[in-house]
Amino acid sequence: MGSNVDKVEALRRVPEKDLAKELNTSAVQEFMPYIDGVVLKEDVRTMVGDPRNYDPKLKWLLAGSFHDDATAIAEEFSGRTVAMFTKLRARLCPASDFAIFDRLYGTPATDAEALTLSVKIINDGMIKYPLLAQSLAFLDMPGTQLSRYHFDRSIAKVDTILPTFGAFHGVDLAYNFGTDVVLDALTTEERAFVPKVQQVWIDFLSYDPEEAILVPKVSYALPSSYSELDKKEAIWFKKDCTMGRAEVETLTAEEEVFWRRSYAYVAIKAKEGYSTEYGFSMFKQME
């Protein structure tokens, strides 16, 4: 099938009208970055944890995740059947790591179980691990402050329409902006939660890191199994519309090791010219 360089050269020979026609008529598209040695010097899966890839002048980063990050995208990226789940496992790790994968995420007996397990896999592999790698990178950058949050609150009205979504990725926008149209859709409890959420972002945007009381500084980023640290430095937007503090990371040490190995494995496969056959993908060969 050729290398990535060969593919790019072949695409350059295709008339732009033909490319546009294909893009406009294809049901599923996914942009696969080309490692050109200039803008992208290496695979993004390995770049995310390297502090050299971030602006050294960046003063402060506030990053977070959601309790049910993957529910809204699970149908596209996951193994939503038992057969697809098996293919997903093969995309994420070599056969030598199958036992670790099975121990961490289980083996589904039904299609329903496959989708449920896949949501956890996507949460860990597409959201939590990159966030951990990025956090470690920022902690290695002198003069840059890192703050983290966990968002666990859903929207009651959405729950009645999409009961399996929960606190999905982006659900916080209703609370961050809280326009009149949005407020009409919220419960009394949720409307009272809006200014609490907004105040965190106001503090982040308005104050220096040392002055923002509502946005604590993160001093470590380690898997949750390092409980002896007993540090709760992440902002926690709770399910009951209250706020508190929580551990920065929710991945376990074994999960962190698995995904670090997985990212390295997929990056190697991409370098060999198999970027669409490994890692998370929306491409049809999953079916």
PDB file of C-alpha atoms in Angstrom:
ATOM      1  CA  MET A   1       0.000   0.000   0.000  1.00  0.00           C
ATOM      2  CA  GLY A   2       3.041   2.252   0.097  1.00  0.00           C
ATOM      3  CA  SER A   3       4.426   4.709   2.607  1.00  0.00           C
ATOM      4  CA  ASN A   4       2.750   7.915   3.767  1.00  0.00           C
ATOM      5  CA  VAL A   5       5.072   9.859   1.435  1.00  0.00           C
ATOM      6  CA  ASP A   6       3.912   7.764  -1.516  1.00  0.00           C
ATOM      7  CA  LYS A   7       0.274   8.354  -0.581  1.00  0.00           C
ATOM      8  CA  VAL A   8       0.744  12.129  -0.430  1.00  0.00           C
ATOM      9  CA  GLU A   9       2.516  12.147  -3.793  1.00  0.00           C
ATOM     10  CA  ALA A  10      -0.316  10.094  -5.311  1.00  0.00           C
ATOM     11  CA  LEU A  11      -2.910  12.496  -3.899  1.00  0.00           C
ATOM     12  CA  ARG A  12      -1.065  15.458  -5.390  1.00  0.00           C
ATOM     13  CA  ARG A  13      -1.561  13.956  -8.824  1.00  0.00           C
ATOM     14  CA  VAL A  14      -5.348  13.784  -8.388  1.00  0.00           C
ATOM     15  CA  PRO A  15      -7.254  16.791  -9.824  1.00  0.00           C
ATOM     16  CA  GLU A  16      -8.669  18.961  -7.033  1.00  0.00           C
ATOM     17  CA  LYS A  17     -12.200  18.677  -8.465  1.00  0.00           C
ATOM     18  CA  ASP A  18     -12.025  14.907  -8.077  1.00  0.00           C
ATOM     19  CA  LEU A  19     -10.776  15.248  -4.495  1.00  0.00           C
ATOM     20  CA  ALA A  20     -13.582  17.680  -3.644  1.00  0.00           C
ATOM     21  CA  LYS A  21     -16.171  15.356  -5.178  1.00  0.00           C
ATOM     22  CA  GLU A  22     -14.893  12.417  -3.138  1.00  0.00           C
ATOM     23  CA  LEU A  23     -14.834  14.425   0.078  1.00  0.00           C
ATOM     24  CA  ASN A  24     -18.372  15.696  -0.471  1.00  0.00           C
ATOM     25  CA  THR A  25     -19.857  12.284  -1.247  1.00  0.00           C
ATOM     26  CA  SER A  26     -18.083  10.061   1.300  1.00  0.00           C
ATOM     27  CA  ALA A  27     -20.211   9.126   4.306  1.00  0.00           C
ATOM     28  CA  VAL A  28     -17.355   9.085   6.825  1.00  0.00           C
ATOM     29  CA  GLN A  29     -14.206  11.182   6.761  1.00  0.00           C
ATOM     30  CA  GLU A  30     -11.309  11.480   9.136  1.00  0.00           C
ATOM     31  CA  PHE A  31      -8.317  13.769   8.850  1.00  0.00           C
ATOM     32  CA  MET A  32      -5.069  11.878   9.317  1.00  0.00           C
ATOM     33  CA  PRO A  33      -2.185  14.326   9.919  1.00  0.00           C
ATOM     34  CA  TYR A  34       0.848  13.863   7.697  1.00  0.00           C
ATOM     35  CA  ILE A  35       4.179  13.805   9.522  1.00  0.00           C
ATOM     36  CA  ASP A  36       6.010  16.221   7.253  1.00  0.00           C
ATOM     37  CA  GLY A  37       9.086  16.844   9.414  1.00  0.00           C
ATOM     38  CA  VAL A  38       8.283  20.563   9.574  1.00  0.00           C
ATOM     39  CA  VAL A  39       4.912  21.224  11.213  1.00  0.00           C
ATOM     40  CA  LEU A  40       4.541  17.695  12.543  1.00  0.00           C
ATOM     41  CA  LYS A  41       7.981  16.306  13.274  1.00  0.00           C
ATOM     42  CA  GLU A  42       6.672  13.131  14.862  1.00  0.00           C
ATOM     43  CA  ASP A  43       3.429  11.330  15.610  1.00  0.00           C
ATOM     44  CA  VAL A  44       0.999  13.360  17.725  1.00  0.00           C
ATOM     45  CA  ARG A  45       0.616  10.368  20.031  1.00  0.00           C
ATOM     46  CA  THR A  46       4.193  10.842  21.166  1.00  0.00           C
ATOM     47  CA  MET A  47       4.261  14.643  20.838  1.00  0.00           C
ATOM     48  CA  VAL A  48       1.512  15.222  23.398  1.00  0.00           C
ATOM     49  CA  GLY A  49       3.737  14.247  26.334  1.00  0.00           C
ATOM     50  CA  ASP A  50       6.811  16.210  25.252  1.00  0.00           C
ATOM     51  CA  PRO A  51       7.129  19.679  26.857  1.00  0.00           C
ATOM     52  CA  ARG A  52       9.297  20.827  23.930  1.00  0.00           C
ATOM     53  CA  ASN A  53       6.166  20.892  21.771  1.00  0.00           C
ATOM     54  CA  TYR A  54       4.431  23.569  23.857  1.00  0.00           C
ATOM     55  CA  ASP A  55       4.925  27.325  23.986  1.00  0.00           C
ATOM     56  CA  PRO A  56       7.393  28.006  26.832  1.00  0.00           C
ATOM     57  CA  LYS A  57       5.729  31.396  27.349  1.00  0.00           C
ATOM     58  CA  LEU A  58       2.392  29.805  28.211  1.00  0.00           C
ATOM     59  CA  LYS A  59       1.547  30.923  31.719  1.00  0.00           C
ATOM     60  CA  TRP A  60      -1.409  28.794  32.704  1.00  0.00           C
ATOM     61  CA  LEU A  61      -3.392  25.818  31.434  1.00  0.00           C
ATOM     62  CA  LEU A  62      -6.793  24.705  32.728  1.00  0.00           C
ATOM     63  CA  ALA A  63      -7.631  21.258  31.351  1.00  0.00           C
ATOM     64  CA  GLY A  64     -10.229  18.684  32.270  1.00  0.00           C
ATOM     65  CA  SER A  65     -12.382  15.710  31.411  1.00  0.00           C
ATOM     66  CA  PHE A  66     -15.968  14.563  31.778  1.00  0.00           C
ATOM     67  CA  HIS A  67     -17.408  11.625  33.670  1.00  0.00           C
ATOM     68  CA  ASP A  68     -18.899  10.178  30.485  1.00  0.00           C
ATOM     69  CA  ASP A  69     -16.584  11.675  27.878  1.00  0.00           C
ATOM     70  CA  ALA A  70     -16.965   8.930  25.289  1.00  0.00           C
ATOM     71  CA  THR A  71     -20.700   8.188  25.308  1.00  0.00           C
ATOM     72  CA  ALA A  72     -21.479  10.614  22.488  1.00  0.00           C
ATOM     73  CA  ILE A  73     -18.781   9.221  20.181  1.00  0.00           C
ATOM     74  CA  ALA A  74     -18.716   5.549  21.161  1.00  0.00           C
ATOM     75  CA  GLU A  75     -20.789   4.441  18.172  1.00  0.00           C
ATOM     76  CA  GLU A  76     -18.172   5.791  15.750  1.00  0.00           C
ATOM     77  CA  PHE A  77     -14.891   4.942  17.444  1.00  0.00           C
ATOM     78  CA  SER A  78     -15.618   1.756  19.370  1.00  0.00           C
ATOM     79  CA  GLY A  79     -16.124  -1.951  18.988  1.00  0.00           C
ATOM     80  CA  ARG A  80     -19.895  -1.830  19.225  1.00  0.00           C
ATOM     81  CA  THR A  81     -20.230  -5.563  18.509  1.00  0.00           C
ATOM     82  CA  VAL A  82     -18.264  -8.514  19.855  1.00  0.00           C
ATOM     83  CA  ALA A  83     -16.551  -8.960  16.474  1.00  0.00           C
ATOM     84  CA  MET A  84     -15.657  -5.269  16.224  1.00  0.00           C
ATOM     85  CA  PHE A  85     -14.413  -5.271  19.825  1.00  0.00           C
ATOM     86  CA  THR A  86     -11.897  -7.979  18.921  1.00  0.00           C
ATOM     87  CA  LYS A  87     -10.701  -5.854  15.991  1.00  0.00           C
ATOM     88  CA  LEU A  88     -10.467  -2.792  18.239  1.00  0.00           C
ATOM     89  CA  ARG A  89      -8.180  -4.664  20.617  1.00  0.00           C
ATOM     90  CA  ALA A  90      -5.911  -5.631  17.705  1.00  0.00           C
ATOM     91  CA  ARG A  91      -5.767  -1.979  16.590  1.00  0.00           C
ATOM     92  CA  LEU A  92      -4.620  -0.778  20.011  1.00  0.00           C
ATOM     93  CA  CYS A  93      -1.952  -3.251  21.071  1.00  0.00           C
ATOM     94  CA  PRO A  94       0.217  -6.140  19.870  1.00  0.00           C
ATOM     95  CA  ALA A  95      -0.813  -9.720  20.610  1.00  0.00           C
ATOM     96  CA  SER A  96       1.721  -9.822  23.438  1.00  0.00           C
ATOM     97  CA  ASP A  97      -0.400  -7.240  25.313  1.00  0.00           C
ATOM     98  CA  PHE A  98      -3.792  -8.881  24.715  1.00  0.00           C
ATOM     99  CA  ALA A  99      -3.785 -10.440  28.203  1.00  0.00           C
ATOM    100  CA  ILE A 100      -3.213  -7.023  29.803  1.00  0.00           C
ATOM    101  CA  PHE A 101      -5.980  -5.510  27.691  1.00  0.00           C
ATOM    102  CA  ASP A 102      -8.389  -8.312  28.664  1.00  0.00           C
ATOM    103  CA  ARG A 103      -7.542  -7.954  32.348  1.00  0.00           C
ATOM    104  CA  LEU A 104      -8.129  -4.208  32.289  1.00  0.00           C
ATOM    105  CA  TYR A 105     -11.223  -4.055  30.098  1.00  0.00           C
ATOM    106  CA  GLY A 106     -12.725  -7.534  30.007  1.00  0.00           C
ATOM    107  CA  THR A 107     -14.041  -9.754  27.236  1.00  0.00           C
ATOM    108  CA  PRO A 108     -17.620  -9.030  26.090  1.00  0.00           C
ATOM    109  CA  ALA A 109     -20.098 -11.879  25.667  1.00  0.00           C
ATOM    110  CA  THR A 110     -22.745  -9.755  23.936  1.00  0.00           C
ATOM    111  CA  ASP A 111     -22.836  -6.735  21.643  1.00  0.00           C
ATOM    112  CA  ALA A 112     -24.322  -4.651  24.466  1.00  0.00           C
ATOM    113  CA  GLU A 113     -21.379  -5.539  26.692  1.00  0.00           C
ATOM    114  CA  ALA A 114     -18.975  -4.714  23.857  1.00  0.00           C
ATOM    115  CA  LEU A 115     -20.322  -1.176  23.563  1.00  0.00           C
ATOM    116  CA  THR A 116     -20.265  -0.639  27.339  1.00  0.00           C
ATOM    117  CA  LEU A 117     -16.658  -1.799  27.608  1.00  0.00           C
ATOM    118  CA  SER A 118     -15.704   0.287  24.580  1.00  0.00           C
ATOM    119  CA  VAL A 119     -16.933   3.471  26.253  1.00  0.00           C
ATOM    120  CA  LYS A 120     -14.473   2.841  29.088  1.00  0.00           C
ATOM    121  CA  ILE A 121     -11.683   2.125  26.598  1.00  0.00           C
ATOM    122  CA  ILE A 122     -12.324   5.351  24.687  1.00  0.00           C
ATOM    123  CA  ASN A 123     -12.551   7.356  27.902  1.00  0.00           C
ATOM    124  CA  ASP A 124      -9.176   6.025  28.999  1.00  0.00           C
ATOM    125  CA  GLY A 125      -7.366   5.939  25.659  1.00  0.00           C
ATOM    126  CA  MET A 126      -8.682   9.011  23.848  1.00  0.00           C
ATOM    127  CA  ILE A 127      -9.253  11.368  26.776  1.00  0.00           C
ATOM    128  CA  LYS A 128      -7.636  10.428  30.081  1.00  0.00           C
ATOM    129  CA  TYR A 129      -4.257   9.179  28.914  1.00  0.00           C
ATOM    130  CA  PRO A 130      -3.507  12.121  26.560  1.00  0.00           C
ATOM    131  CA  LEU A 131      -4.585  14.454  29.352  1.00  0.00           C
ATOM    132  CA  LEU A 132      -2.209  12.731  31.767  1.00  0.00           C
ATOM    133  CA  ALA A 133       0.656  12.883  29.252  1.00  0.00           C
ATOM    134  CA  GLN A 134      -0.039  16.567  28.604  1.00  0.00           C
ATOM    135  CA  SER A 135      -0.227  17.300  32.325  1.00  0.00           C
ATOM    136  CA  LEU A 136       3.157  15.681  32.931  1.00  0.00           C
ATOM    137  CA  ALA A 137       4.601  17.771  30.110  1.00  0.00           C
ATOM    138  CA  PHE A 138       3.297  21.017  31.595  1.00  0.00           C
ATOM    139  CA  LEU A 139       4.568  20.118  35.047  1.00  0.00           C
ATOM    140  CA  ASP A 140       8.041  19.950  33.473  1.00  0.00           C
ATOM    141  CA  MET A 141       7.740  23.484  32.105  1.00  0.00           C
ATOM    142  CA  PRO A 142       9.200  26.115  34.477  1.00  0.00           C
ATOM    143  CA  GLY A 143       6.945  29.098  34.940  1.00  0.00           C
ATOM    144  CA  THR A 144       3.804  27.368  33.654  1.00  0.00           C
ATOM    145  CA  GLN A 145       0.941  26.550  36.013  1.00  0.00           C
ATOM    146  CA  LEU A 146      -1.323  23.577  35.460  1.00  0.00           C
ATOM    147  CA  SER A 147      -4.884  23.329  36.779  1.00  0.00           C
ATOM    148  CA  ARG A 148      -7.265  20.427  36.229  1.00  0.00           C
ATOM    149  CA  TYR A 149     -10.984  19.711  36.587  1.00  0.00           C
ATOM    150  CA  HIS A 150     -13.467  16.830  36.459  1.00  0.00           C
ATOM    151  CA  PHE A 151     -17.015  17.521  35.257  1.00  0.00           C
ATOM    152  CA  ASP A 152     -19.619  14.992  36.472  1.00  0.00           C
ATOM    153  CA  ARG A 153     -22.893  16.902  36.066  1.00  0.00           C
ATOM    154  CA  SER A 154     -25.187  16.100  33.158  1.00  0.00           C
ATOM    155  CA  ILE A 155     -28.349  17.995  32.087  1.00  0.00           C
ATOM    156  CA  ALA A 156     -31.594  16.499  33.372  1.00  0.00           C
ATOM    157  CA  LYS A 157     -33.585  17.333  30.263  1.00  0.00           C
ATOM    158  CA  VAL A 158     -30.964  15.749  28.000  1.00  0.00           C
ATOM    159  CA  ASP A 159     -30.965  12.679  30.251  1.00  0.00           C
ATOM    160  CA  THR A 160     -34.637  12.084  29.430  1.00  0.00           C
ATOM    161  CA  ILE A 161     -33.867  12.155  25.691  1.00  0.00           C
ATOM    162  CA  LEU A 162     -30.452  10.463  25.699  1.00  0.00           C
ATOM    163  CA  PRO A 163     -30.397   8.444  28.931  1.00  0.00           C
ATOM    164  CA  THR A 164     -27.073   6.737  28.186  1.00  0.00           C
ATOM    165  CA  PHE A 165     -25.077   9.902  27.502  1.00  0.00           C
ATOM    166  CA  GLY A 166     -24.677  11.257  31.043  1.00  0.00           C
ATOM    167  CA  ALA A 167     -22.009  13.943  31.525  1.00  0.00           C
ATOM    168  CA  PHE A 168     -20.742  13.681  27.953  1.00  0.00           C
ATOM    169  CA  HIS A 169     -17.968  15.674  26.314  1.00  0.00           C
ATOM    170  CA  GLY A 170     -19.090  19.283  25.913  1.00  0.00           C
ATOM    171  CA  VAL A 171     -22.056  19.163  28.292  1.00  0.00           C
ATOM    172  CA  ASP A 172     -20.399  21.914  30.331  1.00  0.00           C
ATOM    173  CA  LEU A 173     -21.091  24.484  27.597  1.00  0.00           C
ATOM    174  CA  ALA A 174     -24.626  24.915  28.890  1.00  0.00           C
ATOM    175  CA  TYR A 175     -23.244  25.813  32.299  1.00  0.00           C
ATOM    176  CA  ASN A 176     -20.298  27.867  31.042  1.00  0.00           C
ATOM    177  CA  PHE A 177     -22.406  30.206  28.922  1.00  0.00           C
ATOM    178  CA  GLY A 178     -25.858  29.879  30.476  1.00  0.00           C
ATOM    179  CA  THR A 179     -27.771  31.948  27.906  1.00  0.00           C
ATOM    180  CA  ASP A 180     -31.498  32.580  28.338  1.00  0.00           C
ATOM    181  CA  VAL A 181     -32.344  29.821  25.865  1.00  0.00           C
ATOM    182  CA  VAL A 182     -30.212  27.344  27.770  1.00  0.00           C
ATOM    183  CA  LEU A 183     -31.448  28.441  31.188  1.00  0.00           C
ATOM    184  CA  ASP A 184     -35.033  27.712  30.164  1.00  0.00           C
ATOM    185  CA  ALA A 185     -34.024  24.081  29.595  1.00  0.00           C
ATOM    186  CA  LEU A 186     -32.325  23.690  32.979  1.00  0.00           C
ATOM    187  CA  THR A 187     -33.823  22.702  36.312  1.00  0.00           C
ATOM    188  CA  THR A 188     -33.815  25.160  39.219  1.00  0.00           C
ATOM    189  CA  GLU A 189     -30.856  23.301  40.715  1.00  0.00           C
ATOM    190  CA  GLU A 190     -28.963  23.405  37.429  1.00  0.00           C
ATOM    191  CA  ARG A 191     -29.625  27.122  36.949  1.00  0.00           C
ATOM    192  CA  ALA A 192     -28.143  27.752  40.391  1.00  0.00           C
ATOM    193  CA  PHE A 193     -25.098  25.730  39.333  1.00  0.00           C
ATOM    194  CA  VAL A 194     -24.406  27.957  36.298  1.00  0.00           C
ATOM    195  CA  PRO A 195     -22.809  30.916  38.162  1.00  0.00           C
ATOM    196  CA  LYS A 196     -20.642  28.513  40.188  1.00  0.00           C
ATOM    197  CA  VAL A 197     -19.219  27.005  37.015  1.00  0.00           C
ATOM    198  CA  GLN A 198     -18.829  30.390  35.372  1.00  0.00           C
ATOM    199  CA  GLN A 199     -16.964  31.824  38.345  1.00  0.00           C
ATOM    200  CA  VAL A 200     -14.196  29.249  37.937  1.00  0.00           C
ATOM    201  CA  TRP A 201     -13.601  30.370  34.357  1.00  0.00           C
ATOM    202  CA  ILE A 202     -13.890  34.035  35.327  1.00  0.00           C
ATOM    203  CA  ASP A 203     -11.167  33.501  37.934  1.00  0.00           C
ATOM    204  CA  PHE A 204      -9.024  31.659  35.405  1.00  0.00           C
ATOM    205  CA  LEU A 205      -9.349  34.480  32.854  1.00  0.00           C
ATOM    206  CA  SER A 206      -9.169  37.414  35.256  1.00  0.00           C
ATOM    207  CA  TYR A 207      -6.492  36.617  37.810  1.00  0.00           C
ATOM    208  CA  ASP A 208      -2.868  35.602  38.007  1.00  0.00           C
ATOM    209  CA  PRO A 209      -2.394  31.943  38.940  1.00  0.00           C
ATOM    210  CA  GLU A 210      -1.491  32.709  42.537  1.00  0.00           C
ATOM    211  CA  GLU A 211      -4.581  34.887  43.042  1.00  0.00           C
ATOM    212  CA  ALA A 212      -7.307  32.613  41.658  1.00  0.00           C
ATOM    213  CA  ILE A 213      -8.693  30.906  44.762  1.00  0.00           C
ATOM    214  CA  LEU A 214     -11.199  28.766  42.833  1.00  0.00           C
ATOM    215  CA  VAL A 215      -8.575  27.373  40.448  1.00  0.00           C
ATOM    216  CA  PRO A 216      -5.950  25.463  42.459  1.00  0.00           C
ATOM    217  CA  LYS A 217      -2.477  24.765  41.194  1.00  0.00           C
ATOM    218  CA  VAL A 218      -1.666  21.137  40.402  1.00  0.00           C
ATOM    219  CA  SER A 219       1.677  19.948  41.793  1.00  0.00           C
ATOM    220  CA  TYR A 220       1.583  16.338  40.591  1.00  0.00           C
ATOM    221  CA  ALA A 221      -0.051  14.097  37.997  1.00  0.00           C
ATOM    222  CA  LEU A 222       0.148  10.431  38.905  1.00  0.00           C
ATOM    223  CA  PRO A 223      -2.271   7.518  38.429  1.00  0.00           C
ATOM    224  CA  SER A 224      -5.021   7.262  41.020  1.00  0.00           C
ATOM    225  CA  SER A 225      -3.502   4.147  42.617  1.00  0.00           C
ATOM    226  CA  TYR A 226      -0.841   6.352  44.204  1.00  0.00           C
ATOM    227  CA  SER A 227      -3.372   7.104  46.921  1.00  0.00           C
ATOM    228  CA  GLU A 228      -0.729   7.597  49.610  1.00  0.00           C
ATOM    229  CA  LEU A 229      -0.226  11.083  48.196  1.00  0.00           C
ATOM    230  CA  ASP A 230      -3.720  11.955  49.429  1.00  0.00           C
ATOM    231  CA  LYS A 231      -3.756  15.142  47.380  1.00  0.00           C
ATOM    232  CA  LYS A 232      -6.978  16.516  45.949  1.00  0.00           C
ATOM    233  CA  GLU A 233      -5.907  19.312  43.639  1.00  0.00           C
ATOM    234  CA  ALA A 234      -8.450  19.022  40.824  1.00  0.00           C
ATOM    235  CA  ILE A 235     -11.653  21.065  40.661  1.00  0.00           C
ATOM    236  CA  TRP A 236     -14.635  18.746  40.904  1.00  0.00           C
ATOM    237  CA  PHE A 237     -17.958  19.797  39.380  1.00  0.00           C
ATOM    238  CA  LYS A 238     -20.113  17.213  41.103  1.00  0.00           C
ATOM    239  CA  LYS A 239     -23.169  15.332  39.919  1.00  0.00           C
ATOM    240  CA  ASP A 240     -25.321  16.970  42.612  1.00  0.00           C
ATOM    241  CA  CYS A 241     -24.539  20.513  41.345  1.00  0.00           C
ATOM    242  CA  THR A 242     -22.035  21.219  44.092  1.00  0.00           C
ATOM    243  CA  MET A 243     -18.283  21.727  43.870  1.00  0.00           C
ATOM    244  CA  GLY A 244     -15.323  20.199  45.618  1.00  0.00           C
ATOM    245  CA  ARG A 245     -11.810  18.850  45.138  1.00  0.00           C
ATOM    246  CA  ALA A 246     -10.751  15.483  43.722  1.00  0.00           C
ATOM    247  CA  GLU A 247      -7.602  13.571  42.821  1.00  0.00           C
ATOM    248  CA  VAL A 248      -6.019  14.867  39.639  1.00  0.00           C
ATOM    249  CA  GLU A 249      -5.875  11.514  37.842  1.00  0.00           C
ATOM    250  CA  THR A 250      -8.447   8.728  37.675  1.00  0.00           C
ATOM    251  CA  LEU A 251      -6.412   6.275  35.579  1.00  0.00           C
ATOM    252  CA  THR A 252      -4.764   3.466  37.533  1.00  0.00           C
ATOM    253  CA  ALA A 253      -1.026   2.816  37.269  1.00  0.00           C
ATOM    254  CA  GLU A 254      -1.620  -0.306  35.138  1.00  0.00           C
ATOM    255  CA  GLU A 255      -3.942   1.605  32.794  1.00  0.00           C
ATOM    256  CA  GLU A 256      -1.357   4.351  32.406  1.00  0.00           C
ATOM    257  CA  VAL A 257       1.355   1.822  31.505  1.00  0.00           C
ATOM    258  CA  PHE A 258      -0.915   0.063  29.001  1.00  0.00           C
ATOM    259  CA  TRP A 259      -1.835   3.268  27.161  1.00  0.00           C
ATOM    260  CA  ARG A 260       1.738   4.521  27.110  1.00  0.00           C
ATOM    261  CA  ARG A 261       2.723   1.245  25.423  1.00  0.00           C
ATOM    262  CA  SER A 262      -0.305   1.419  23.126  1.00  0.00           C
ATOM    263  CA  TYR A 263       0.487   4.953  21.957  1.00  0.00           C
ATOM    264  CA  ALA A 264       4.098   4.004  21.235  1.00  0.00           C
ATOM    265  CA  TYR A 265       2.969   0.887  19.331  1.00  0.00           C
ATOM    266  CA  VAL A 266       0.419   2.754  17.209  1.00  0.00           C
ATOM    267  CA  ALA A 267       2.934   5.526  16.480  1.00  0.00           C
ATOM    268  CA  ILE A 268       5.400   2.934  15.143  1.00  0.00           C
ATOM    269  CA  LYS A 269       2.701   1.395  12.942  1.00  0.00           C
ATOM    270  CA  ALA A 270       1.784   4.838  11.609  1.00  0.00           C
ATOM    271  CA  LYS A 271       5.428   5.505  10.770  1.00  0.00           C
ATOM    272  CA  GLU A 272       5.475   2.232   8.835  1.00  0.00           C
ATOM    273  CA  GLY A 273       2.560   3.490   6.728  1.00  0.00           C
ATOM    274  CA  TYR A 274      -0.367   1.899   8.543  1.00  0.00           C
ATOM    275  CA  SER A 275      -1.913   4.967  10.179  1.00  0.00           C
ATOM    276  CA  THR A 276      -5.484   3.959   9.253  1.00  0.00           C
ATOM    277  CA  GLU A 277      -5.152   0.352  10.404  1.00  0.00           C
ATOM    278  CA  TYR A 278      -4.102   1.035  13.996  1.00  0.00           C
ATOM    279  CA  GLY A 279      -5.342   3.206  16.853  1.00  0.00           C
ATOM    280  CA  PHE A 280      -8.794   4.725  17.209  1.00  0.00           C
ATOM    281  CA  SER A 281     -10.478   5.317  13.889  1.00  0.00           C
ATOM    282  CA  MET A 282     -13.851   5.965  12.252  1.00  0.00           C
ATOM    283  CA  PHE A 283     -12.861   4.082   9.122  1.00  0.00           C
ATOM    284  CA  LYS A 284     -15.049   1.285   7.761  1.00  0.00           C
ATOM    285  CA  GLN A 285     -12.541  -1.520   8.178  1.00  0.00           C
ATOM    286  CA  MET A 286     -13.672  -1.763  11.828  1.00  0.00           C
ATOM    287  CA  GLU A 287     -16.900  -3.325  10.567  1.00  0.00           C
TER     288      GLU A 287
END
